[in-house]
């Protein structure tokens, strides 16, 4: 009983640090959040899905995060249909995936179990969410030497609530992430900035869920493009199983994987 009480007290102390760091920096790393079994199960579940995708590949759809995003996703049937199912998106170069989404959490498998687990609920409650809603999930693939950088952005650009932006990203690393293989980089304290840009969906009148177009309103401030700003980003290097909480207004990006070709 005494050991159990000590453990509870320890958890509350750790949770208080997590919450304090999150509020201060706009992100926080939570070590050993997913168990090795959960990580293995999610990777195995995705292997099954990707094997099936490549075996029956049809209507290959490129997902872009660069200046061409508006045009590319506006024409994408899969993009609009992926809200409540799992669709696959490819790198511009083809023959490699960039992500699967956006409803892995609805699956009755390792993803659904993890996403709705008690520890995820407790984590969000610790952050002050009384009735958290899970609207979107995705699996990001970072292939060696393929694909570009996911440029600096705020997640509240894409998942926006009003009157108060309440989006929080709950990342979990399924492999060790380092500066050498494309880890997250975040700008500490940037969650004090307002949401600079919003993605809006224009539905076609009478059209189905697969029709519409997206556009962006506003723009990211010039200072984001400054190299001096980029030097203030910190790498979020993580071991497999580590979670990263990202405040919706935190500015972050995914670095390029730069692997030297053998000479
Ligand atoms: Fe993001």
PDB file of C-alpha atoms and ligand atoms in Angstrom:
ATOM      1  CA  UNK A   1       0.000   0.000   0.000  1.00  0.00           C
ATOM      2  CA  UNK A   2       2.789   2.364   0.919  1.00  0.00           C
ATOM      3  CA  UNK A   3       4.623   1.556  -2.322  1.00  0.00           C
ATOM      4  CA  UNK A   4       1.456   2.234  -4.314  1.00  0.00           C
ATOM      5  CA  UNK A   5       0.993   5.585  -2.595  1.00  0.00           C
ATOM      6  CA  UNK A   6       4.607   6.499  -3.311  1.00  0.00           C
ATOM      7  CA  UNK A   7       4.083   5.659  -6.974  1.00  0.00           C
ATOM      8  CA  UNK A   8       0.966   7.818  -7.164  1.00  0.00           C
ATOM      9  CA  UNK A   9       2.784  10.718  -5.535  1.00  0.00           C
ATOM     10  CA  UNK A  10       5.679  10.253  -7.959  1.00  0.00           C
ATOM     11  CA  UNK A  11       3.290  10.316 -10.935  1.00  0.00           C
ATOM     12  CA  UNK A  12       1.655  13.523  -9.729  1.00  0.00           C
ATOM     13  CA  UNK A  13       5.058  15.143  -9.299  1.00  0.00           C
ATOM     14  CA  UNK A  14       6.052  14.060 -12.825  1.00  0.00           C
ATOM     15  CA  UNK A  15       2.711  15.235 -14.228  1.00  0.00           C
ATOM     16  CA  UNK A  16       3.182  18.637 -12.606  1.00  0.00           C
ATOM     17  CA  UNK A  17       6.569  18.993 -14.341  1.00  0.00           C
ATOM     18  CA  UNK A  18       5.092  17.923 -17.669  1.00  0.00           C
ATOM     19  CA  UNK A  19       2.313  20.491 -17.379  1.00  0.00           C
ATOM     20  CA  UNK A  20       4.682  23.262 -16.258  1.00  0.00           C
ATOM     21  CA  UNK A  21       7.108  22.593 -19.137  1.00  0.00           C
ATOM     22  CA  UNK A  22       4.236  22.433 -21.634  1.00  0.00           C
ATOM     23  CA  UNK A  23       2.863  25.789 -20.475  1.00  0.00           C
ATOM     24  CA  UNK A  24       6.296  27.407 -20.509  1.00  0.00           C
ATOM     25  CA  UNK A  25       7.667  26.099 -23.807  1.00  0.00           C
ATOM     26  CA  UNK A  26       4.588  25.057 -25.784  1.00  0.00           C
ATOM     27  CA  UNK A  27       5.879  21.507 -26.015  1.00  0.00           C
ATOM     28  CA  UNK A  28       7.088  18.810 -23.693  1.00  0.00           C
ATOM     29  CA  UNK A  29       8.779  15.452 -24.043  1.00  0.00           C
ATOM     30  CA  UNK A  30       7.290  12.570 -22.038  1.00  0.00           C
ATOM     31  CA  UNK A  31       9.781   9.740 -21.862  1.00  0.00           C
ATOM     32  CA  UNK A  32       8.725   6.088 -22.072  1.00  0.00           C
ATOM     33  CA  UNK A  33       5.085   6.974 -22.635  1.00  0.00           C
ATOM     34  CA  UNK A  34       4.199   4.138 -25.010  1.00  0.00           C
ATOM     35  CA  UNK A  35       5.367   0.707 -23.940  1.00  0.00           C
ATOM     36  CA  UNK A  36       7.683  -1.337 -26.201  1.00  0.00           C
ATOM     37  CA  UNK A  37       4.703  -3.680 -26.744  1.00  0.00           C
ATOM     38  CA  UNK A  38       2.495  -0.798 -27.917  1.00  0.00           C
ATOM     39  CA  UNK A  39       5.231   0.474 -30.256  1.00  0.00           C
ATOM     40  CA  UNK A  40       5.770  -2.988 -31.736  1.00  0.00           C
ATOM     41  CA  UNK A  41       2.025  -3.529 -32.138  1.00  0.00           C
ATOM     42  CA  UNK A  42       1.516  -0.189 -33.931  1.00  0.00           C
ATOM     43  CA  UNK A  43       4.423  -0.824 -36.298  1.00  0.00           C
ATOM     44  CA  UNK A  44       3.147  -4.321 -37.058  1.00  0.00           C
ATOM     45  CA  UNK A  45      -0.378  -2.998 -37.668  1.00  0.00           C
ATOM     46  CA  UNK A  46       0.991  -0.390 -40.078  1.00  0.00           C
ATOM     47  CA  UNK A  47       3.136  -2.966 -41.888  1.00  0.00           C
ATOM     48  CA  UNK A  48      -0.031  -4.938 -42.577  1.00  0.00           C
ATOM     49  CA  UNK A  49      -1.798  -1.839 -43.880  1.00  0.00           C
ATOM     50  CA  UNK A  50       1.087  -0.717 -46.090  1.00  0.00           C
ATOM     51  CA  UNK A  51       1.539  -4.219 -47.540  1.00  0.00           C
ATOM     52  CA  UNK A  52      -2.142  -4.177 -48.488  1.00  0.00           C
ATOM     53  CA  UNK A  53      -1.803  -0.657 -49.933  1.00  0.00           C
ATOM     54  CA  UNK A  54       1.087  -1.535 -52.210  1.00  0.00           C
ATOM     55  CA  UNK A  55      -0.576  -4.803 -53.268  1.00  0.00           C
ATOM     56  CA  UNK A  56      -3.727  -2.979 -54.406  1.00  0.00           C
ATOM     57  CA  UNK A  57      -2.356   0.525 -55.031  1.00  0.00           C
ATOM     58  CA  UNK A  58      -4.897   2.607 -56.898  1.00  0.00           C
ATOM     59  CA  UNK A  59      -5.356   6.331 -57.385  1.00  0.00           C
ATOM     60  CA  UNK A  60      -1.927   7.196 -55.945  1.00  0.00           C
ATOM     61  CA  UNK A  61      -2.197  10.573 -54.253  1.00  0.00           C
ATOM     62  CA  UNK A  62       0.681  12.885 -53.425  1.00  0.00           C
ATOM     63  CA  UNK A  63       0.571  14.837 -50.181  1.00  0.00           C
ATOM     64  CA  UNK A  64       2.372  18.159 -50.252  1.00  0.00           C
ATOM     65  CA  UNK A  65       3.317  20.489 -47.456  1.00  0.00           C
ATOM     66  CA  UNK A  66       5.111  23.048 -49.606  1.00  0.00           C
ATOM     67  CA  UNK A  67       3.740  25.984 -51.600  1.00  0.00           C
ATOM     68  CA  UNK A  68       1.813  23.561 -53.800  1.00  0.00           C
ATOM     69  CA  UNK A  69      -0.267  22.210 -50.921  1.00  0.00           C
ATOM     70  CA  UNK A  70      -3.358  24.264 -51.671  1.00  0.00           C
ATOM     71  CA  UNK A  71      -3.617  23.084 -55.264  1.00  0.00           C
ATOM     72  CA  UNK A  72      -2.580  19.493 -54.588  1.00  0.00           C
ATOM     73  CA  UNK A  73      -4.963  18.804 -51.714  1.00  0.00           C
ATOM     74  CA  UNK A  74      -7.826  20.741 -53.302  1.00  0.00           C
ATOM     75  CA  UNK A  75      -7.851  18.213 -56.127  1.00  0.00           C
ATOM     76  CA  UNK A  76      -7.461  15.210 -53.883  1.00  0.00           C
ATOM     77  CA  UNK A  77     -10.509  13.009 -53.377  1.00  0.00           C
ATOM     78  CA  UNK A  78      -8.572  10.941 -50.860  1.00  0.00           C
ATOM     79  CA  UNK A  79      -7.744  14.001 -48.799  1.00  0.00           C
ATOM     80  CA  UNK A  80     -11.411  14.872 -48.314  1.00  0.00           C
ATOM     81  CA  UNK A  81     -12.425  11.277 -47.710  1.00  0.00           C
ATOM     82  CA  UNK A  82      -9.707  10.547 -45.184  1.00  0.00           C
ATOM     83  CA  UNK A  83     -11.432  12.264 -42.232  1.00  0.00           C
ATOM     84  CA  UNK A  84     -13.033   9.057 -41.004  1.00  0.00           C
ATOM     85  CA  UNK A  85     -10.867   6.364 -42.558  1.00  0.00           C
ATOM     86  CA  UNK A  86      -7.245   5.543 -43.281  1.00  0.00           C
ATOM     87  CA  UNK A  87      -5.924   6.664 -46.656  1.00  0.00           C
ATOM     88  CA  UNK A  88      -2.332   6.617 -47.825  1.00  0.00           C
ATOM     89  CA  UNK A  89      -0.472   9.577 -49.253  1.00  0.00           C
ATOM     90  CA  UNK A  90       2.726   9.411 -51.250  1.00  0.00           C
ATOM     91  CA  UNK A  91       5.840  11.518 -51.608  1.00  0.00           C
ATOM     92  CA  UNK A  92       6.061  13.621 -54.761  1.00  0.00           C
ATOM     93  CA  UNK A  93       8.841  11.377 -56.018  1.00  0.00           C
ATOM     94  CA  UNK A  94       6.435   8.408 -55.881  1.00  0.00           C
ATOM     95  CA  UNK A  95       7.137   4.873 -54.718  1.00  0.00           C
ATOM     96  CA  UNK A  96       7.300   5.943 -51.071  1.00  0.00           C
ATOM     97  CA  UNK A  97       4.685   6.917 -48.532  1.00  0.00           C
ATOM     98  CA  UNK A  98       4.649  10.201 -46.646  1.00  0.00           C
ATOM     99  CA  UNK A  99       1.697   9.503 -44.366  1.00  0.00           C
ATOM    100  CA  UNK A 100      -1.377   7.483 -43.525  1.00  0.00           C
ATOM    101  CA  UNK A 101      -4.405   9.155 -41.982  1.00  0.00           C
ATOM    102  CA  UNK A 102      -6.493  10.726 -40.765  1.00  0.00           C
ATOM    103  CA  UNK A 103      -8.557   8.326 -38.639  1.00  0.00           C
ATOM    104  CA  UNK A 104      -6.233   5.660 -37.298  1.00  0.00           C
ATOM    105  CA  UNK A 105      -7.784   6.247 -33.897  1.00  0.00           C
ATOM    106  CA  UNK A 106     -11.118   4.843 -35.087  1.00  0.00           C
ATOM    107  CA  UNK A 107      -9.625   1.431 -35.828  1.00  0.00           C
ATOM    108  CA  UNK A 108     -10.259  -1.557 -33.611  1.00  0.00           C
ATOM    109  CA  UNK A 109      -6.541  -2.309 -33.507  1.00  0.00           C
ATOM    110  CA  UNK A 110      -3.273  -1.208 -31.886  1.00  0.00           C
ATOM    111  CA  UNK A 111      -3.847   2.420 -32.967  1.00  0.00           C
ATOM    112  CA  UNK A 112      -7.384   2.630 -31.622  1.00  0.00           C
ATOM    113  CA  UNK A 113      -6.382   0.983 -28.350  1.00  0.00           C
ATOM    114  CA  UNK A 114      -3.412   3.300 -27.833  1.00  0.00           C
ATOM    115  CA  UNK A 115      -5.201   6.505 -28.860  1.00  0.00           C
ATOM    116  CA  UNK A 116      -8.099   5.917 -26.492  1.00  0.00           C
ATOM    117  CA  UNK A 117      -6.037   4.411 -23.673  1.00  0.00           C
ATOM    118  CA  UNK A 118      -6.420   5.558 -20.114  1.00  0.00           C
ATOM    119  CA  UNK A 119      -2.928   7.054 -20.042  1.00  0.00           C
ATOM    120  CA  UNK A 120      -3.653   9.290 -23.038  1.00  0.00           C
ATOM    121  CA  UNK A 121      -6.884  10.420 -21.366  1.00  0.00           C
ATOM    122  CA  UNK A 122      -5.056  11.055 -18.073  1.00  0.00           C
ATOM    123  CA  UNK A 123      -2.338  13.040 -19.838  1.00  0.00           C
ATOM    124  CA  UNK A 124      -4.903  15.344 -21.428  1.00  0.00           C
ATOM    125  CA  UNK A 125      -6.819  15.725 -18.194  1.00  0.00           C
ATOM    126  CA  UNK A 126      -3.548  16.701 -16.508  1.00  0.00           C
ATOM    127  CA  UNK A 127      -3.251  19.459 -19.132  1.00  0.00           C
ATOM    128  CA  UNK A 128      -6.677  20.718 -18.134  1.00  0.00           C
ATOM    129  CA  UNK A 129      -8.900  19.249 -20.840  1.00  0.00           C
ATOM    130  CA  UNK A 130     -12.217  18.207 -19.338  1.00  0.00           C
ATOM    131  CA  UNK A 131     -13.752  16.599 -22.434  1.00  0.00           C
ATOM    132  CA  UNK A 132     -10.961  16.099 -24.970  1.00  0.00           C
ATOM    133  CA  UNK A 133     -12.068  15.148 -28.487  1.00  0.00           C
ATOM    134  CA  UNK A 134      -9.824  13.178 -30.791  1.00  0.00           C
ATOM    135  CA  UNK A 135     -10.546  14.433 -34.320  1.00  0.00           C
ATOM    136  CA  UNK A 136      -7.525  13.263 -36.264  1.00  0.00           C
ATOM    137  CA  UNK A 137      -4.589  10.884 -36.216  1.00  0.00           C
ATOM    138  CA  UNK A 138      -1.831  10.120 -38.658  1.00  0.00           C
ATOM    139  CA  UNK A 139       1.273   8.043 -39.136  1.00  0.00           C
ATOM    140  CA  UNK A 140       4.226   9.930 -40.600  1.00  0.00           C
ATOM    141  CA  UNK A 141       6.787   8.039 -42.663  1.00  0.00           C
ATOM    142  CA  UNK A 142      10.288   9.488 -42.898  1.00  0.00           C
ATOM    143  CA  UNK A 143      12.184   7.584 -45.548  1.00  0.00           C
ATOM    144  CA  UNK A 144      15.938   7.904 -45.929  1.00  0.00           C
ATOM    145  CA  UNK A 145      16.890  10.344 -48.707  1.00  0.00           C
ATOM    146  CA  UNK A 146      13.290  10.783 -49.897  1.00  0.00           C
ATOM    147  CA  UNK A 147      10.933  13.684 -49.347  1.00  0.00           C
ATOM    148  CA  UNK A 148      11.312  17.221 -48.182  1.00  0.00           C
ATOM    149  CA  UNK A 149      11.133  19.183 -45.012  1.00  0.00           C
ATOM    150  CA  UNK A 150       7.729  19.800 -43.437  1.00  0.00           C
ATOM    151  CA  UNK A 151       8.113  23.547 -43.137  1.00  0.00           C
ATOM    152  CA  UNK A 152       7.513  25.521 -39.942  1.00  0.00           C
ATOM    153  CA  UNK A 153       3.839  25.717 -39.041  1.00  0.00           C
ATOM    154  CA  UNK A 154       1.307  25.806 -36.214  1.00  0.00           C
ATOM    155  CA  UNK A 155      -1.059  22.849 -35.920  1.00  0.00           C
ATOM    156  CA  UNK A 156      -3.933  25.222 -35.125  1.00  0.00           C
ATOM    157  CA  UNK A 157      -3.663  26.331 -38.762  1.00  0.00           C
ATOM    158  CA  UNK A 158      -5.190  22.992 -39.705  1.00  0.00           C
ATOM    159  CA  UNK A 159      -7.231  22.060 -36.617  1.00  0.00           C
ATOM    160  CA  UNK A 160      -8.790  25.260 -35.447  1.00  0.00           C
ATOM    161  CA  UNK A 161     -11.262  25.837 -32.645  1.00  0.00           C
ATOM    162  CA  UNK A 162     -12.832  29.106 -31.606  1.00  0.00           C
ATOM    163  CA  UNK A 163     -13.171  31.295 -29.679  1.00  0.00           C
ATOM    164  CA  UNK A 164     -10.074  29.754 -28.082  1.00  0.00           C
ATOM    165  CA  UNK A 165      -7.651  27.549 -30.023  1.00  0.00           C
ATOM    166  CA  UNK A 166      -7.430  24.318 -28.026  1.00  0.00           C
ATOM    167  CA  UNK A 167      -5.578  21.971 -30.382  1.00  0.00           C
ATOM    168  CA  UNK A 168      -2.864  19.826 -28.834  1.00  0.00           C
ATOM    169  CA  UNK A 169      -0.731  17.328 -30.741  1.00  0.00           C
ATOM    170  CA  UNK A 170       0.198  14.078 -29.024  1.00  0.00           C
ATOM    171  CA  UNK A 171       3.102  12.627 -30.962  1.00  0.00           C
ATOM    172  CA  UNK A 172       4.696   9.332 -30.205  1.00  0.00           C
ATOM    173  CA  UNK A 173       7.968   8.181 -31.706  1.00  0.00           C
ATOM    174  CA  UNK A 174       7.853   4.646 -33.069  1.00  0.00           C
ATOM    175  CA  UNK A 175      11.570   4.704 -33.808  1.00  0.00           C
ATOM    176  CA  UNK A 176      14.419   6.671 -32.276  1.00  0.00           C
ATOM    177  CA  UNK A 177      14.291  10.186 -33.773  1.00  0.00           C
ATOM    178  CA  UNK A 178      17.485  12.221 -34.055  1.00  0.00           C
ATOM    179  CA  UNK A 179      18.807  15.244 -35.918  1.00  0.00           C
ATOM    180  CA  UNK A 180      20.329  12.781 -38.374  1.00  0.00           C
ATOM    181  CA  UNK A 181      17.100  11.050 -39.325  1.00  0.00           C
ATOM    182  CA  UNK A 182      14.490  13.792 -39.421  1.00  0.00           C
ATOM    183  CA  UNK A 183      13.300  14.592 -35.897  1.00  0.00           C
ATOM    184  CA  UNK A 184      10.912  17.357 -34.880  1.00  0.00           C
ATOM    185  CA  UNK A 185      12.260  20.854 -34.225  1.00  0.00           C
ATOM    186  CA  UNK A 186      10.247  23.281 -32.118  1.00  0.00           C
ATOM    187  CA  UNK A 187      10.513  26.975 -31.276  1.00  0.00           C
ATOM    188  CA  UNK A 188      10.299  27.360 -27.473  1.00  0.00           C
ATOM    189  CA  UNK A 189       7.730  29.895 -26.316  1.00  0.00           C
ATOM    190  CA  UNK A 190       6.220  30.375 -29.774  1.00  0.00           C
ATOM    191  CA  UNK A 191       2.787  29.279 -28.516  1.00  0.00           C
ATOM    192  CA  UNK A 192       2.460  32.859 -27.263  1.00  0.00           C
ATOM    193  CA  UNK A 193       2.032  33.883 -30.904  1.00  0.00           C
ATOM    194  CA  UNK A 194      -1.466  34.030 -32.351  1.00  0.00           C
ATOM    195  CA  UNK A 195      -2.560  31.558 -35.023  1.00  0.00           C
ATOM    196  CA  UNK A 196      -1.105  33.269 -38.089  1.00  0.00           C
ATOM    197  CA  UNK A 197      -2.728  31.268 -40.831  1.00  0.00           C
ATOM    198  CA  UNK A 198      -5.857  29.125 -41.136  1.00  0.00           C
ATOM    199  CA  UNK A 199      -6.730  26.418 -43.588  1.00  0.00           C
ATOM    200  CA  UNK A 200     -10.324  26.756 -44.722  1.00  0.00           C
ATOM    201  CA  UNK A 201     -12.411  24.261 -46.657  1.00  0.00           C
ATOM    202  CA  UNK A 202     -14.915  25.552 -49.166  1.00  0.00           C
ATOM    203  CA  UNK A 203     -17.609  22.989 -49.793  1.00  0.00           C
ATOM    204  CA  UNK A 204     -19.344  22.893 -53.126  1.00  0.00           C
ATOM    205  CA  UNK A 205     -23.055  23.374 -52.703  1.00  0.00           C
ATOM    206  CA  UNK A 206     -24.809  20.037 -53.060  1.00  0.00           C
ATOM    207  CA  UNK A 207     -21.488  18.257 -53.423  1.00  0.00           C
ATOM    208  CA  UNK A 208     -20.520  15.150 -51.522  1.00  0.00           C
ATOM    209  CA  UNK A 209     -17.745  14.910 -48.962  1.00  0.00           C
ATOM    210  CA  UNK A 210     -15.242  14.303 -51.727  1.00  0.00           C
ATOM    211  CA  UNK A 211     -15.787  17.701 -53.313  1.00  0.00           C
ATOM    212  CA  UNK A 212     -14.509  21.047 -52.213  1.00  0.00           C
ATOM    213  CA  UNK A 213     -11.356  23.048 -52.138  1.00  0.00           C
ATOM    214  CA  UNK A 214      -8.993  24.318 -49.535  1.00  0.00           C
ATOM    215  CA  UNK A 215      -7.450  27.716 -49.168  1.00  0.00           C
ATOM    216  CA  UNK A 216      -5.291  29.457 -46.621  1.00  0.00           C
ATOM    217  CA  UNK A 217      -6.209  32.685 -44.896  1.00  0.00           C
ATOM    218  CA  UNK A 218      -3.485  34.877 -43.423  1.00  0.00           C
ATOM    219  CA  UNK A 219       0.204  34.203 -43.649  1.00  0.00           C
ATOM    220  CA  UNK A 220       3.035  33.196 -41.426  1.00  0.00           C
ATOM    221  CA  UNK A 221       5.124  36.162 -40.263  1.00  0.00           C
ATOM    222  CA  UNK A 222       8.297  37.064 -42.109  1.00  0.00           C
ATOM    223  CA  UNK A 223      10.453  36.367 -39.076  1.00  0.00           C
ATOM    224  CA  UNK A 224       9.764  32.655 -39.460  1.00  0.00           C
ATOM    225  CA  UNK A 225      11.792  32.607 -42.639  1.00  0.00           C
ATOM    226  CA  UNK A 226      14.818  34.236 -41.019  1.00  0.00           C
ATOM    227  CA  UNK A 227      17.799  32.005 -40.544  1.00  0.00           C
ATOM    228  CA  UNK A 228      18.359  33.660 -37.171  1.00  0.00           C
ATOM    229  CA  UNK A 229      14.914  32.430 -36.127  1.00  0.00           C
ATOM    230  CA  UNK A 230      15.680  28.960 -37.349  1.00  0.00           C
ATOM    231  CA  UNK A 231      18.704  28.879 -35.087  1.00  0.00           C
ATOM    232  CA  UNK A 232      16.368  29.281 -32.106  1.00  0.00           C
ATOM    233  CA  UNK A 233      14.499  26.050 -32.865  1.00  0.00           C
ATOM    234  CA  UNK A 234      15.512  23.125 -30.677  1.00  0.00           C
ATOM    235  CA  UNK A 235      15.649  19.509 -31.843  1.00  0.00           C
ATOM    236  CA  UNK A 236      13.267  17.146 -30.071  1.00  0.00           C
ATOM    237  CA  UNK A 237      15.316  13.973 -30.125  1.00  0.00           C
ATOM    238  CA  UNK A 238      13.307  11.047 -28.854  1.00  0.00           C
ATOM    239  CA  UNK A 239      13.670   7.361 -28.169  1.00  0.00           C
ATOM    240  CA  UNK A 240      11.000   5.013 -29.492  1.00  0.00           C
ATOM    241  CA  UNK A 241       8.036   5.168 -27.141  1.00  0.00           C
ATOM    242  CA  UNK A 242       8.638   8.774 -26.155  1.00  0.00           C
ATOM    243  CA  UNK A 243       5.688  11.135 -26.565  1.00  0.00           C
ATOM    244  CA  UNK A 244       5.871  14.793 -27.535  1.00  0.00           C
ATOM    245  CA  UNK A 245       3.016  17.118 -26.680  1.00  0.00           C
ATOM    246  CA  UNK A 246       2.710  20.086 -29.011  1.00  0.00           C
ATOM    247  CA  UNK A 247       0.595  23.124 -28.199  1.00  0.00           C
ATOM    248  CA  UNK A 248      -1.549  24.059 -31.218  1.00  0.00           C
ATOM    249  CA  UNK A 249       0.172  27.433 -31.578  1.00  0.00           C
ATOM    250  CA  UNK A 250       3.693  26.098 -31.127  1.00  0.00           C
ATOM    251  CA  UNK A 251       5.755  26.612 -34.263  1.00  0.00           C
ATOM    252  CA  UNK A 252       7.549  23.438 -35.312  1.00  0.00           C
ATOM    253  CA  UNK A 253       8.871  21.620 -38.348  1.00  0.00           C
ATOM    254  CA  UNK A 254      10.188  18.243 -39.411  1.00  0.00           C
ATOM    255  CA  UNK A 255      13.738  18.345 -40.595  1.00  0.00           C
ATOM    256  CA  UNK A 256      15.077  16.882 -43.778  1.00  0.00           C
ATOM    257  CA  UNK A 257      16.674  13.501 -43.572  1.00  0.00           C
ATOM    258  CA  UNK A 258      20.073  14.008 -44.976  1.00  0.00           C
ATOM    259  CA  UNK A 259      21.908  10.797 -45.509  1.00  0.00           C
ATOM    260  CA  UNK A 260      25.115  11.055 -47.493  1.00  0.00           C
ATOM    261  CA  UNK A 261      25.294   8.910 -50.562  1.00  0.00           C
ATOM    262  CA  UNK A 262      28.302   6.584 -50.546  1.00  0.00           C
ATOM    263  CA  UNK A 263      31.116   8.070 -52.596  1.00  0.00           C
TER     264      UNK A 263
HETATM  265 FE1  LIG B   1       2.553  19.849 -37.032  1.00  0.00          FE
END
